[in-house]
Coordinates of C-alpha atoms in Angstrom, one line a residue:
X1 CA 0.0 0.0 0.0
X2 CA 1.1 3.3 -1.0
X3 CA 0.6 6.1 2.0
X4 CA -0.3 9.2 1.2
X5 CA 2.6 11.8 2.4
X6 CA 3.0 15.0 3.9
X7 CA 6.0 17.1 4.8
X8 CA 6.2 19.3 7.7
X9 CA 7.4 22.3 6.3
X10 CA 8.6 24.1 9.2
X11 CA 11.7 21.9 9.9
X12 CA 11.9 20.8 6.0
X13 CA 12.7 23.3 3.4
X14 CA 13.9 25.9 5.6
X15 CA 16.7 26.5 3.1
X16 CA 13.9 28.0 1.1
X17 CA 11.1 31.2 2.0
X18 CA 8.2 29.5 3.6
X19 CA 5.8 30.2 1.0
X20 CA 8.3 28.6 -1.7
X21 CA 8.2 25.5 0.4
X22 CA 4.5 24.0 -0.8
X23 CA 6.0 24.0 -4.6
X24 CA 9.2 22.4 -3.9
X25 CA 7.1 19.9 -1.0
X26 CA 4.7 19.1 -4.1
X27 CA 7.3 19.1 -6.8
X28 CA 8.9 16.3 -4.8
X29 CA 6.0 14.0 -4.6
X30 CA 4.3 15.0 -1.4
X31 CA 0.3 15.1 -1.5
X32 CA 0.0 17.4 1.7
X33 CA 2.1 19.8 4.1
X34 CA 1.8 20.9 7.6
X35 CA 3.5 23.1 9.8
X36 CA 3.6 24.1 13.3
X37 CA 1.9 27.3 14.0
X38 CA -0.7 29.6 12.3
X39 CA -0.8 32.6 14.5
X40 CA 2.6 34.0 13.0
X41 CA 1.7 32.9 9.3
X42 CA -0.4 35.2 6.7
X43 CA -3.3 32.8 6.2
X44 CA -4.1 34.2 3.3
X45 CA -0.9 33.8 1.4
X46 CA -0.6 30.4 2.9
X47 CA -4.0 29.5 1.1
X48 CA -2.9 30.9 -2.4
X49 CA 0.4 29.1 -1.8
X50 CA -1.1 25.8 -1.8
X51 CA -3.1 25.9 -4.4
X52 CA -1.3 27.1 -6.9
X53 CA 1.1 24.7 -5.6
X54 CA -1.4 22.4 -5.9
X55 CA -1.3 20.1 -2.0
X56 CA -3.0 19.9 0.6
X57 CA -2.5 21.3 3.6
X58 CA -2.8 18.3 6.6
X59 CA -3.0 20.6 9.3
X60 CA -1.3 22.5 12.3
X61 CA -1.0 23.0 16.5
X62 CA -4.3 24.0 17.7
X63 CA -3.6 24.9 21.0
X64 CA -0.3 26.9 21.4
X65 CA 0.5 27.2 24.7
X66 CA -2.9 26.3 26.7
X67 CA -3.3 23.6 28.3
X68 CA -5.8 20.2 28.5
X69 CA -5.0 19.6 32.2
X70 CA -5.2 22.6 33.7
X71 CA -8.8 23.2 34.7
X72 CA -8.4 26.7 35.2
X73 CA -7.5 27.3 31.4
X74 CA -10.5 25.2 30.2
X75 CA -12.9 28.2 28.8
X76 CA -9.6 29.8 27.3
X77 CA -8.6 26.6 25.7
X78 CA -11.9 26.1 24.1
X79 CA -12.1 29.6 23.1
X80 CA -8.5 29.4 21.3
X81 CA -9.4 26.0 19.5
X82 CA -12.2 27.8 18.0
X83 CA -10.0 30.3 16.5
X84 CA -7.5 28.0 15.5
X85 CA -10.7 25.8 13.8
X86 CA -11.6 28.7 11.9
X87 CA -7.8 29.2 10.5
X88 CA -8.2 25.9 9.5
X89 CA -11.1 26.6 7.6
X90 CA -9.7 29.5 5.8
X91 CA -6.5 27.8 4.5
X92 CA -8.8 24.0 3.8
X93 CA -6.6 22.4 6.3
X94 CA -8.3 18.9 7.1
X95 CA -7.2 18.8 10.8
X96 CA -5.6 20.6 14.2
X97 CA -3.0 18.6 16.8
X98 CA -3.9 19.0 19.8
X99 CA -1.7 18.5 23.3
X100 CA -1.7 18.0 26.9
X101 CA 0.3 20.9 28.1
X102 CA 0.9 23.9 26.6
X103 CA 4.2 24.4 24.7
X104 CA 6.6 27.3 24.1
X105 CA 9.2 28.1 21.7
X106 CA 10.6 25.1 20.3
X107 CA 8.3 22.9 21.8
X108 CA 9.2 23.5 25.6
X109 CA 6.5 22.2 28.2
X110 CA 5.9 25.6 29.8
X111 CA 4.4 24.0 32.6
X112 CA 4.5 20.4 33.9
X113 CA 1.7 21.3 36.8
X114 CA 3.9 19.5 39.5
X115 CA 1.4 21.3 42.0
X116 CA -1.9 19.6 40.7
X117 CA -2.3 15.3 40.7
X118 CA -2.3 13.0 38.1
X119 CA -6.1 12.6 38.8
X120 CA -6.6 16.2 38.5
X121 CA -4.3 16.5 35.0
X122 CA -6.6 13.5 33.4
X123 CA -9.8 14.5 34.5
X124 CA -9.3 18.0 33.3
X125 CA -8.2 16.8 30.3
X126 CA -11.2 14.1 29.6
X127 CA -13.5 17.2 30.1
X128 CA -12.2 19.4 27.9
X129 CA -11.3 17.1 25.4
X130 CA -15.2 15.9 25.2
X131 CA -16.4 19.5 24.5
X132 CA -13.1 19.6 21.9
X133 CA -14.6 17.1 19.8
X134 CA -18.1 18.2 20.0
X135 CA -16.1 21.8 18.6
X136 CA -14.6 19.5 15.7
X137 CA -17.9 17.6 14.9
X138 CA -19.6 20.8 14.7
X139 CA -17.3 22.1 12.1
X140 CA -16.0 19.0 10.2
X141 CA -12.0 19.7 11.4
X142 CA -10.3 16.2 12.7
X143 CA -8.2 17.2 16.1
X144 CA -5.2 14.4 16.5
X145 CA -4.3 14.5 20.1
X146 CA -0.1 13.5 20.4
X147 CA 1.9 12.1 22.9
X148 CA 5.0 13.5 23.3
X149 CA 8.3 12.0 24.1
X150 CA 9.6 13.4 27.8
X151 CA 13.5 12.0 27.3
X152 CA 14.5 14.7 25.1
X153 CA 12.3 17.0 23.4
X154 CA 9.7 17.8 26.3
X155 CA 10.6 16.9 29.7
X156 CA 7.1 17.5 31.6
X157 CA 4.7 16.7 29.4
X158 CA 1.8 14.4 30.8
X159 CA 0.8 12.5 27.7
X160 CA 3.4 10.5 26.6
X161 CA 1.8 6.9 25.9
X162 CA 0.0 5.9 23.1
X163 CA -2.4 4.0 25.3
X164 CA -3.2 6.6 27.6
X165 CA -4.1 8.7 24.4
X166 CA -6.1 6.0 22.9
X167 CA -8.2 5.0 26.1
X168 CA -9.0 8.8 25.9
X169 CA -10.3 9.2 22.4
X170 CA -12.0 5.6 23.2
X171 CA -13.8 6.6 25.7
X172 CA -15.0 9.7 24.3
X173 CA -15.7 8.0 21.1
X174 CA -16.2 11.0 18.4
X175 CA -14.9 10.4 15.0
X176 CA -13.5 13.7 15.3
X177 CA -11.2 12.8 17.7
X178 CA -8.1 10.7 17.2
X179 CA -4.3 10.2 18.1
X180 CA -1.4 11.8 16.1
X181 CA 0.9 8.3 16.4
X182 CA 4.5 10.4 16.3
X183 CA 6.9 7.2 15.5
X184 CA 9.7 9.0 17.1
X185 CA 8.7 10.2 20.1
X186 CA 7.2 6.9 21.1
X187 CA 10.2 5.0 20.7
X188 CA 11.9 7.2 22.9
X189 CA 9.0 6.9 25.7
X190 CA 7.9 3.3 25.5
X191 CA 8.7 1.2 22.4
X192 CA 6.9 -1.6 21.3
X193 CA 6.2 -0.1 18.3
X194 CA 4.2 -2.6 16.3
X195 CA 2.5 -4.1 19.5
X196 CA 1.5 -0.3 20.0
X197 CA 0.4 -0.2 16.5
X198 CA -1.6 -3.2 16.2
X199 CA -3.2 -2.4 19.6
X200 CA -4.2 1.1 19.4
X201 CA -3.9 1.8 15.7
X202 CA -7.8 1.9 15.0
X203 CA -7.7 5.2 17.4
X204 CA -4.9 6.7 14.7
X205 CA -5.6 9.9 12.8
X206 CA -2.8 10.6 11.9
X207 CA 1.1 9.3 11.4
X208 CA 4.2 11.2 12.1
X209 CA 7.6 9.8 11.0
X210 CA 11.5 10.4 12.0
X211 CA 14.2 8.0 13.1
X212 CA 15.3 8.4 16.7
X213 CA 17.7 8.9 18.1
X214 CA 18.3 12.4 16.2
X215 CA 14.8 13.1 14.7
X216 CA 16.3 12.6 11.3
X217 CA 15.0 11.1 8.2
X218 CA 14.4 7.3 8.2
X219 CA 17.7 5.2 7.8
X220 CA 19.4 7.9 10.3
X221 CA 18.7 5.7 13.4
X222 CA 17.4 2.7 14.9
X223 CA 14.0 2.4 13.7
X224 CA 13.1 -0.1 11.2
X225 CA 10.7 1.6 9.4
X226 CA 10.0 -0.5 6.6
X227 CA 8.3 -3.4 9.6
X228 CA 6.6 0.0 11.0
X229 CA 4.9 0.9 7.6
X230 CA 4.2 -2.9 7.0
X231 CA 2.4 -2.9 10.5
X232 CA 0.2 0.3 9.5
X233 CA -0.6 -1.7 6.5
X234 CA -1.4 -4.6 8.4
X235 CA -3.8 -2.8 10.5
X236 CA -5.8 -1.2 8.2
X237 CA -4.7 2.5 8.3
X238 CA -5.6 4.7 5.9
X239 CA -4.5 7.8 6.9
X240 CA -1.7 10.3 6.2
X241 CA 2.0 9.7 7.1
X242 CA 3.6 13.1 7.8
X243 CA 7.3 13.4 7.8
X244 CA 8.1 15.9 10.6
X245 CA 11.9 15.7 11.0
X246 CA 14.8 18.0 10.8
X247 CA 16.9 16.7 8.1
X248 CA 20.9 15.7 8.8
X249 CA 21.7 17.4 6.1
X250 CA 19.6 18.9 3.2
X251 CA 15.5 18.6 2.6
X252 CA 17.7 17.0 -0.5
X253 CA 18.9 14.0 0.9
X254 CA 16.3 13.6 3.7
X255 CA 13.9 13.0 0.3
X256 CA 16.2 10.8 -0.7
X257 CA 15.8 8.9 2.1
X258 CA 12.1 8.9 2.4
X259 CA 11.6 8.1 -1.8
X260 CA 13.8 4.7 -0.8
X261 CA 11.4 4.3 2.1

């Protein structure tokens, strides 16, 4: 089976001006892009560039640096996801991710709510996430809630298992709410990739791809991605596979890598 790809365009193609990035993205063979934040981006010119580019756009962080599981940011998270649905609509982006704790410049947890209980965190979270999804059902924009690896990247974050996201989106059952599955940081947190997979992969909205260590391209590190994608296969998914990784080298050669993939 042949996934359907998408490049996240804020780590790949930085040797080019971000608008020139959805050409290049398409004129190597990716259907979609994605990129980290809207609220610094001319929506507008992001909209023209993709179509006369010709991709989609997969989607982008819906919740900046709010927070699910803090209670006392519930009404403010809400009232941000609403904007950040409505950018989505402008530009014809099909989804949002969507996290636990809010994140700061390059990705920092700003706030690992040491002070509040684990019982507190997730029942905050269950909350809002339910009224999330009746938000994303009412305006036909998928949110993919992600883990996050805490060994490297975000030290402090309170989601970091795929099962603990899937039991969530489980429970609250909308088909408007699924996991991101980021390859990467769950082999840094828990491994057990393809048990993972086969286990929770019918809660998948989305697939994010880089080899760990290093968050390269595929082939950098010790993932063996070609079992991975044979696993996704196995399973079912149908999704997009979105390579968010900051190439070793060039967007040239991390290409390369993903065209042998």
């Amino acid at each position: 089976m042949k996934f359907q790809k998408s490049a996240c365009i804020e780590p790949m193609y930085a040797e080019l001006p971000f608008l020139d990035r959805f050409q290049a993205a398409k004129d190597d063979g990716f259907d979609f892009v994605e990129f980290w934040s809207w609220t610094d981006k001319d929506l507008g010119a992001v909209r023209d560039a993709a179509e006369r580019a010709g991709i989609g756009i997969a989607g982008f962080n819906g919740d900046a640096e709010l927070s699910l599981i803090d209670p006392a940011q519930r009404a403010d998270y809400l009232a941000f996801l609403e904007q950040s649905i409505a950018a989505a609509r402008q530009v014809g982006a099909r989804s949002l991710t969507i996290h636990s704790n809010g994140l700061g410049e390059g990705g920092r947890v700003l706030n690992a709510y040491e002070d509040l209980s684990d019982t507190v965190k997730l029942c905050a979270m269950y909350g809002t996430l339910q009224a999330c999804a009746a938000l994303a059902e009412k305006n036909g924009i998928l949110l993919n809630l992600e883990p996050l690896n805490i060994t490297t990247d975000h030290p402090g974050n309170f989601l970091r298992t795929a099962r603990m996201a899937a039991e969530l989106t489980r429970l609250i059952g909308s088909p408007m709410l699924k996991v991101l599955y980021d390859v990467y940081h769950m082999q840094l947190n828990e491994g057990s990739l393809c048990d993972n997979i086969r286990a929770y992969g019918n809660q998948f909205g989305h697939i994010h791809i880089a080899d760990a260590p290093g968050r390269h391209e595929p082939g950098t590190g010790e993932i063996c991605y070609p079992r991975v994608l044979a696993c996704l296969e196995e399973i079912g998914y149908t999704g997009l596979v979105g390579f968010e990784l900051i190439p070793k080298t060039t967007t040239a050669e991390a290409v390369k890598a993903i065209l042998r993939l």
